GROMACS .gro file of C-alpha atoms in nm:
model
  317
    1MET     CA    1   0.000   0.000   0.000
    2LYS     CA    2   0.135   0.338  -0.093
    3ASN     CA    3   0.196   0.537   0.222
    4TYR     CA    4   0.115   0.891   0.113
    5TYR     CA    5  -0.009   0.997   0.455
    6LEU     CA    6   0.171   1.290   0.615
    7ASN     CA    7   0.358   1.405   0.309
    8SER     CA    8   0.437   1.776   0.315
    9SER     CA    9   0.160   1.968   0.147
   10GLU     CA   10   0.211   2.282  -0.057
   11ARG     CA   11  -0.149   2.317  -0.169
   12GLY     CA   12  -0.298   2.662  -0.193
   13ILE     CA   13  -0.515   2.729   0.108
   14LYS     CA   14  -0.814   2.960   0.127
   15LYS     CA   15  -0.862   3.127   0.462
   16VAL     CA   16  -1.211   3.012   0.542
   17ASN     CA   17  -1.222   2.839   0.879
   18ASN     CA   18  -1.027   2.930   1.188
   19LEU     CA   19  -0.856   2.756   1.472
   20LEU     CA   20  -0.905   2.976   1.773
   21LEU     CA   21  -0.690   3.057   2.073
   22TYR     CA   22  -0.867   3.221   2.362
   23ASP     CA   23  -0.670   3.424   2.613
   24GLN     CA   24  -0.834   3.392   2.951
   25PRO     CA   25  -0.771   3.693   3.175
   26GLU     CA   26  -0.723   3.620   3.543
   27THR     CA   27  -1.046   3.804   3.619
   28VAL     CA   28  -1.251   3.550   3.428
   29TYR     CA   29  -1.284   3.354   3.752
   30GLY     CA   30  -1.350   3.659   3.967
   31GLN     CA   31  -1.676   3.689   4.154
   32LEU     CA   32  -1.772   4.001   3.957
   33LEU     CA   33  -1.772   3.818   3.625
   34LEU     CA   34  -1.948   3.497   3.722
   35ASN     CA   35  -2.296   3.636   3.652
   36GLN     CA   36  -2.212   3.813   3.330
   37THR     CA   37  -2.360   3.668   3.013
   38ASN     CA   38  -2.122   3.857   2.786
   39PRO     CA   39  -1.777   3.988   2.876
   40THR     CA   40  -1.733   4.362   2.851
   41SER     CA   41  -1.565   4.507   2.547
   42LYS     CA   42  -1.256   4.604   2.745
   43ASN     CA   43  -1.162   4.235   2.764
   44LYS     CA   44  -1.151   4.202   2.386
   45LYS     CA   45  -0.816   4.213   2.212
   46GLN     CA   46  -0.696   4.273   1.860
   47PHE     CA   47  -0.660   3.955   1.657
   48LYS     CA   48  -0.313   3.843   1.558
   49GLU     CA   49  -0.275   3.584   1.284
   50ILE     CA   50   0.017   3.341   1.294
   51GLN     CA   51   0.152   3.114   1.023
   52PRO     CA   52   0.179   2.735   1.049
   53LEU     CA   53   0.509   2.552   1.089
   54LYS     CA   54   0.421   2.261   0.865
   55LEU     CA   55   0.135   2.129   0.652
   56LEU     CA   56   0.100   1.752   0.602
   57ASP     CA   57  -0.144   1.550   0.395
   58ALA     CA   58  -0.399   1.342   0.586
   59PRO     CA   59  -0.606   1.177   0.310
   60ASN     CA   60  -0.938   1.002   0.367
   61VAL     CA   61  -0.997   1.163   0.704
   62THR     CA   62  -1.331   1.075   0.862
   63GLN     CA   63  -1.555   1.382   0.840
   64ASN     CA   64  -1.690   1.357   1.194
   65SER     CA   65  -1.570   1.595   1.465
   66GLU     CA   66  -1.724   1.374   1.736
   67TYR     CA   67  -1.470   1.098   1.669
   68GLN     CA   68  -1.142   1.109   1.861
   69LEU     CA   69  -0.889   1.023   1.591
   70LEU     CA   70  -0.588   1.237   1.687
   71ASP     CA   71  -0.362   1.169   1.988
   72TRP     CA   72  -0.042   1.346   2.096
   73SER     CA   73   0.001   1.202   2.446
   74SER     CA   74   0.366   1.127   2.372
   75GLN     CA   75   0.614   1.405   2.300
   76GLU     CA   76   0.766   1.213   2.009
   77ILE     CA   77   0.476   1.014   1.863
   78ILE     CA   78   0.152   1.137   1.707
   79PHE     CA   79  -0.120   0.878   1.644
   80LEU     CA   80  -0.381   0.941   1.376
   81GLY     CA   81  -0.672   0.734   1.250
   82LEU     CA   82  -0.765   0.770   0.884
   83LYS     CA   83  -1.064   0.555   0.788
   84GLU     CA   84  -0.940   0.195   0.834
   85ASN     CA   85  -0.574   0.285   0.896
   86LEU     CA   86  -0.397   0.367   1.223
   87PHE     CA   87  -0.070   0.559   1.175
   88ALA     CA   88   0.209   0.663   1.410
   89ARG     CA   89   0.441   0.946   1.313
   90ASN     CA   90   0.767   1.011   1.495
   91PHE     CA   91   0.775   1.386   1.524
   92LYS     CA   92   1.154   1.401   1.563
   93THR     CA   93   1.255   1.168   1.279
   94GLY     CA   94   0.958   1.235   1.049
   95ILE     CA   95   0.910   0.859   0.999
   96THR     CA   96   0.551   0.740   0.963
   97GLN     CA   97   0.445   0.381   1.036
   98LEU     CA   98   0.123   0.199   0.960
   99LEU     CA   99   0.038   0.023   1.288
  100THR     CA  100  -0.277  -0.153   1.179
  101GLN     CA  101  -0.525  -0.172   0.893
  102LEU     CA  102  -0.881  -0.286   0.955
  103GLU     CA  103  -1.023  -0.549   0.724
  104ASP     CA  104  -1.375  -0.424   0.785
  105GLY     CA  105  -1.512  -0.096   0.919
  106ILE     CA  106  -1.333   0.226   1.012
  107LEU     CA  107  -1.171   0.370   1.324
  108THR     CA  108  -1.397   0.580   1.546
  109SER     CA  109  -1.167   0.672   1.838
  110LEU     CA  110  -0.820   0.615   1.977
  111CYS     CA  111  -0.614   0.695   2.284
  112SER     CA  112  -0.258   0.618   2.393
  113GLN     CA  113  -0.077   0.583   2.724
  114GLY     CA  114   0.290   0.490   2.709
  115GLU     CA  115   0.326   0.199   2.469
  116LEU     CA  116  -0.044   0.111   2.492
  117ILE     CA  117  -0.290   0.219   2.224
  118VAL     CA  118  -0.662   0.160   2.248
  119TYR     CA  119  -0.882   0.209   1.943
  120SER     CA  120  -1.243   0.141   1.857
  121THR     CA  121  -1.409   0.048   1.530
  122SER     CA  122  -1.741   0.113   1.362
  123ASN     CA  123  -1.818  -0.259   1.410
  124GLY     CA  124  -1.831  -0.214   1.787
  125ASP     CA  125  -1.487  -0.357   1.870
  126LEU     CA  126  -1.246  -0.212   2.124
  127ILE     CA  127  -0.883  -0.316   2.069
  128VAL     CA  128  -0.576  -0.275   2.294
  129ILE     CA  129  -0.236  -0.309   2.125
  130ASP     CA  130   0.132  -0.261   2.208
  131SER     CA  131   0.256   0.011   1.973
  132ASP     CA  132   0.621  -0.093   2.010
  133GLN     CA  133   0.569  -0.462   1.938
  134LYS     CA  134   0.256  -0.413   1.723
  135GLN     CA  135   0.091  -0.693   1.918
  136LEU     CA  136  -0.273  -0.740   2.008
  137LEU     CA  137  -0.309  -0.742   2.388
  138GLN     CA  138  -0.685  -0.744   2.450
  139SER     CA  139  -1.008  -0.702   2.260
  140TYR     CA  140  -1.367  -0.631   2.363
  141GLN     CA  141  -1.691  -0.666   2.170
  142LEU     CA  142  -1.896  -0.366   2.280
  143ASN     CA  143  -2.164  -0.388   2.010
  144ASP     CA  144  -2.169  -0.010   2.011
  145ILE     CA  145  -1.976   0.278   1.855
  146THR     CA  146  -1.722   0.443   2.086
  147ARG     CA  147  -1.673   0.818   2.034
  148MET     CA  148  -1.422   0.888   2.310
  149ILE     CA  149  -1.161   0.691   2.506
  150CYS     CA  150  -0.975   0.805   2.817
  151PHE     CA  151  -0.699   0.640   3.023
  152ASN     CA  152  -0.653   0.669   3.397
  153ASP     CA  153  -0.358   0.438   3.471
  154CYS     CA  154  -0.500   0.088   3.419
  155ILE     CA  155  -0.859   0.213   3.409
  156LEU     CA  156  -1.010   0.266   3.067
  157CYS     CA  157  -1.327   0.470   3.016
  158CYS     CA  158  -1.515   0.459   2.687
  159ALA     CA  159  -1.801   0.689   2.590
  160THR     CA  160  -2.032   0.495   2.361
  161VAL     CA  161  -2.330   0.606   2.156
  162ASN     CA  162  -2.598   0.388   2.316
  163ASN     CA  163  -2.451   0.232   2.629
  164GLY     CA  164  -2.313   0.539   2.804
  165ILE     CA  165  -1.973   0.512   2.971
  166LEU     CA  166  -1.805   0.175   3.006
  167TYR     CA  167  -1.550   0.167   3.287
  168ILE     CA  168  -1.292  -0.110   3.230
  169ASP     CA  169  -1.000  -0.234   3.439
  170LEU     CA  170  -0.742  -0.362   3.190
  171ARG     CA  171  -0.578  -0.575   3.460
  172GLN     CA  172  -0.896  -0.774   3.514
  173ASN     CA  173  -1.005  -0.774   3.150
  174LYS     CA  174  -1.368  -0.707   3.233
  175TYR     CA  175  -1.620  -0.429   3.271
  176ILE     CA  176  -1.646  -0.288   3.622
  177TYR     CA  177  -1.915  -0.025   3.589
  178ARG     CA  178  -2.144   0.123   3.335
  179ILE     CA  179  -2.208   0.486   3.420
  180GLY     CA  180  -2.350   0.807   3.270
  181THR     CA  181  -2.274   0.930   2.917
  182MET     CA  182  -1.717   1.125   2.738
  183VAL     CA  183  -1.481   1.094   3.020
  184ASP     CA  184  -1.202   1.324   3.127
  185ILE     CA  185  -0.970   1.306   3.429
  186TYR     CA  186  -1.188   1.255   3.735
  187SER     CA  187  -1.466   1.160   3.522
  188VAL     CA  188  -1.655   1.429   3.343
  189THR     CA  189  -1.916   1.304   3.105
  190ALA     CA  190  -2.068   1.463   2.801
  191GLY     CA  191  -2.227   1.329   2.486
  192SER     CA  192  -2.577   1.427   2.588
  193PRO     CA  193  -2.662   1.750   2.399
  194ASN     CA  194  -2.781   1.931   2.712
  195LYS     CA  195  -2.606   1.768   3.003
  196VAL     CA  196  -2.265   1.761   3.170
  197CYS     CA  197  -2.218   1.514   3.455
  198ILE     CA  198  -1.928   1.473   3.699
  199TYR     CA  199  -1.829   1.146   3.864
  200ASP     CA  200  -1.546   1.047   4.095
  201ILE     CA  201  -1.331   0.796   3.905
  202ARG     CA  202  -1.284   0.603   4.232
  203LYS     CA  203  -1.661   0.567   4.277
  204PRO     CA  204  -1.799   0.609   3.926
  205GLN     CA  205  -2.145   0.490   4.018
  206ILE     CA  206  -2.195   0.804   4.230
  207LEU     CA  207  -2.298   1.122   4.049
  208ILE     CA  208  -2.128   1.428   4.203
  209ALA     CA  209  -2.284   1.706   3.999
  210GLN     CA  210  -2.494   1.762   3.690
  211TYR     CA  211  -2.528   2.073   3.473
  212ASN     CA  212  -2.766   2.166   3.194
  213GLN     CA  213  -2.508   2.256   2.932
  214ASP     CA  214  -2.410   2.129   2.588
  215GLY     CA  215  -2.089   1.944   2.672
  216ARG     CA  216  -1.963   1.809   2.343
  217ALA     CA  217  -1.629   1.982   2.416
  218LEU     CA  218  -1.482   1.948   2.765
  219THR     CA  219  -1.153   2.013   2.941
  220TRP     CA  220  -1.021   2.070   3.291
  221ASP     CA  221  -0.837   2.400   3.331
  222LYS     CA  222  -0.473   2.312   3.402
  223ARG     CA  223  -0.406   2.645   3.576
  224LYS     CA  224  -0.705   2.636   3.808
  225GLN     CA  225  -0.775   2.323   4.007
  226ASN     CA  226  -1.134   2.197   3.985
  227TYR     CA  227  -1.230   2.445   3.711
  228LEU     CA  228  -1.411   2.287   3.418
  229CYS     CA  229  -1.460   2.437   3.069
  230ALA     CA  230  -1.735   2.317   2.837
  231GLY     CA  231  -1.867   2.412   2.496
  232GLY     CA  232  -2.093   2.279   2.224
  233GLN     CA  233  -2.347   2.358   1.958
  234ASP     CA  234  -2.526   2.600   2.190
  235GLN     CA  235  -2.249   2.849   2.097
  236THR     CA  236  -2.146   2.906   2.458
  237ILE     CA  237  -1.825   2.850   2.653
  238THR     CA  238  -1.907   2.778   3.017
  239ILE     CA  239  -1.655   2.772   3.303
  240TRP     CA  240  -1.739   2.619   3.643
  241ASN     CA  241  -1.565   2.591   3.974
  242THR     CA  242  -1.688   2.237   4.041
  243GLU     CA  243  -1.620   2.259   4.414
  244GLY     CA  244  -1.876   2.480   4.583
  245GLU     CA  245  -1.931   2.729   4.299
  246TYR     CA  246  -2.233   2.642   4.087
  247ASN     CA  247  -2.287   2.983   3.929
  248PRO     CA  248  -2.074   2.953   3.614
  249HIS     CA  249  -1.917   3.215   3.392
  250ARG     CA  250  -2.049   3.203   3.035
  251MET     CA  251  -1.909   3.350   2.715
  252SER     CA  252  -2.134   3.366   2.410
  253VAL     CA  253  -1.979   3.300   2.070
  254ASP     CA  254  -2.129   3.283   1.722
  255PHE     CA  255  -2.021   2.931   1.624
  256GLY     CA  256  -2.053   2.577   1.752
  257ILE     CA  257  -1.754   2.446   1.947
  258THR     CA  258  -1.620   2.098   1.877
  259GLN     CA  259  -1.319   2.081   2.109
  260ILE     CA  260  -1.146   2.272   2.388
  261VAL     CA  261  -0.787   2.219   2.503
  262SER     CA  262  -0.636   2.382   2.810
  263THR     CA  263  -0.264   2.431   2.874
  264ASN     CA  264  -0.060   2.557   3.169
  265THR     CA  265  -0.063   2.908   3.022
  266GLN     CA  266  -0.354   3.149   2.992
  267LEU     CA  267  -0.450   3.014   2.652
  268LEU     CA  268  -0.764   2.814   2.583
  269TYR     CA  269  -0.786   2.657   2.239
  270CYS     CA  270  -1.114   2.599   2.059
  271ALA     CA  271  -1.204   2.450   1.723
  272GLY     CA  272  -1.458   2.651   1.526
  273ASN     CA  273  -1.493   2.876   1.227
  274LYS     CA  274  -1.499   3.221   1.388
  275CYS     CA  275  -1.322   3.396   1.672
  276TYR     CA  276  -1.461   3.561   1.985
  277ASN     CA  277  -1.263   3.751   2.247
  278GLY     CA  278  -0.939   3.593   2.126
  279ASN     CA  279  -0.598   3.735   2.053
  280ILE     CA  280  -0.462   3.482   1.803
  281ILE     CA  281  -0.616   3.332   1.490
  282MET     CA  282  -0.483   3.015   1.329
  283ASN     CA  283  -0.645   3.042   0.991
  284ARG     CA  284  -0.523   2.797   0.729
  285HIS     CA  285  -0.778   2.516   0.695
  286GLN     CA  286  -1.012   2.513   0.396
  287ASP     CA  287  -1.277   2.316   0.583
  288LYS     CA  288  -1.389   2.266   0.943
  289VAL     CA  289  -1.137   2.176   1.212
  290LEU     CA  290  -1.210   1.823   1.333
  291ARG     CA  291  -0.960   1.771   1.616
  292ILE     CA  292  -0.674   1.955   1.786
  293ALA     CA  293  -0.395   1.834   2.017
  294THR     CA  294  -0.093   1.988   2.189
  295SER     CA  295   0.251   1.841   2.242
  296THR     CA  296   0.331   1.729   2.596
  297ASP     CA  297   0.556   2.033   2.652
  298GLN     CA  298   0.277   2.253   2.509
  299SER     CA  299   0.514   2.422   2.268
  300GLN     CA  300   0.323   2.310   1.958
  301LEU     CA  301  -0.029   2.238   1.851
  302CYS     CA  302  -0.155   2.029   1.560
  303SER     CA  303  -0.496   2.057   1.397
  304LEU     CA  304  -0.673   1.800   1.183
  305GLY     CA  305  -0.914   1.942   0.928
  306ALA     CA  306  -1.186   1.809   0.703
  307ASP     CA  307  -0.974   1.946   0.418
  308GLU     CA  308  -0.744   1.642   0.473
  309LEU     CA  309  -0.464   1.846   0.623
  310LEU     CA  310  -0.272   1.805   0.947
  311ILE     CA  311  -0.122   2.143   1.037
  312PHE     CA  312   0.139   2.216   1.303
  313TRP     CA  313   0.160   2.549   1.484
  314SER     CA  314   0.412   2.697   1.724
  315LEU     CA  315   0.275   2.814   2.058
  316VAL     CA  316   0.603   2.976   2.158
  317ASN     CA  317   0.644   3.345   2.088
   0.00000   0.00000   0.00000
């Protein structure tokens, strides 16, 4: 099979859709702003457009922003699912390897932790492999499509379409719990158009909190402990203090949000097609941005677009 994935692309690009970086001022969590529906104009900044570091071809990308097909959990390796193929690219050497090719169906989600990679298929299978040895370690027949996978040491959480969250201990090779409906860190769930739920990963059967909010895009704020950011098709970014503060701060935008990524800096990254209250625009994709991911040192960001491009950006001034 010709491996034309991740070849440098020099195609002409129309500036249609944007990848957005939001700068969160410290006052965004202040008591005075928690009840505001729209931030005041003084918080808005002039947009600055930056140029990408590298453009790579990503042919046959699945045109579904709900599928988790981009993973940069390792500083050196980027994993990407393209239809039936799972690729690994060494960012330092530029070498791309085909790890697996499905005989039937397509990839719907993937996640890595160390040498372990877990991926799901449109046939309802969940597969665990060793990326170094390219060996199958475990497989599960879920009979459901998995949209999101999250590791927590040996605990694997899968957000499925019909069966909610499956909570699996890889050491015991069995399901432990079936809980609410996308999982992140100490178990935040989304997937329901108008609901965000929070569970304790140690006791996932117990619901801690529940919010009426479109939570298709979720992230924990890495600068502020227990602060949760959510966004979705309701065109709103909502920020909660999940411990004792249930009056969230909301920012209205004029586009649906598909993903949010938080770093240790004041920057919050969102995938969309317009910018609101931001200071940097990454504007190079011809079509919608499907997924984004940052390197482990948070110096770079890559974006996967429906225009079959994987674009790398520098986050260092």
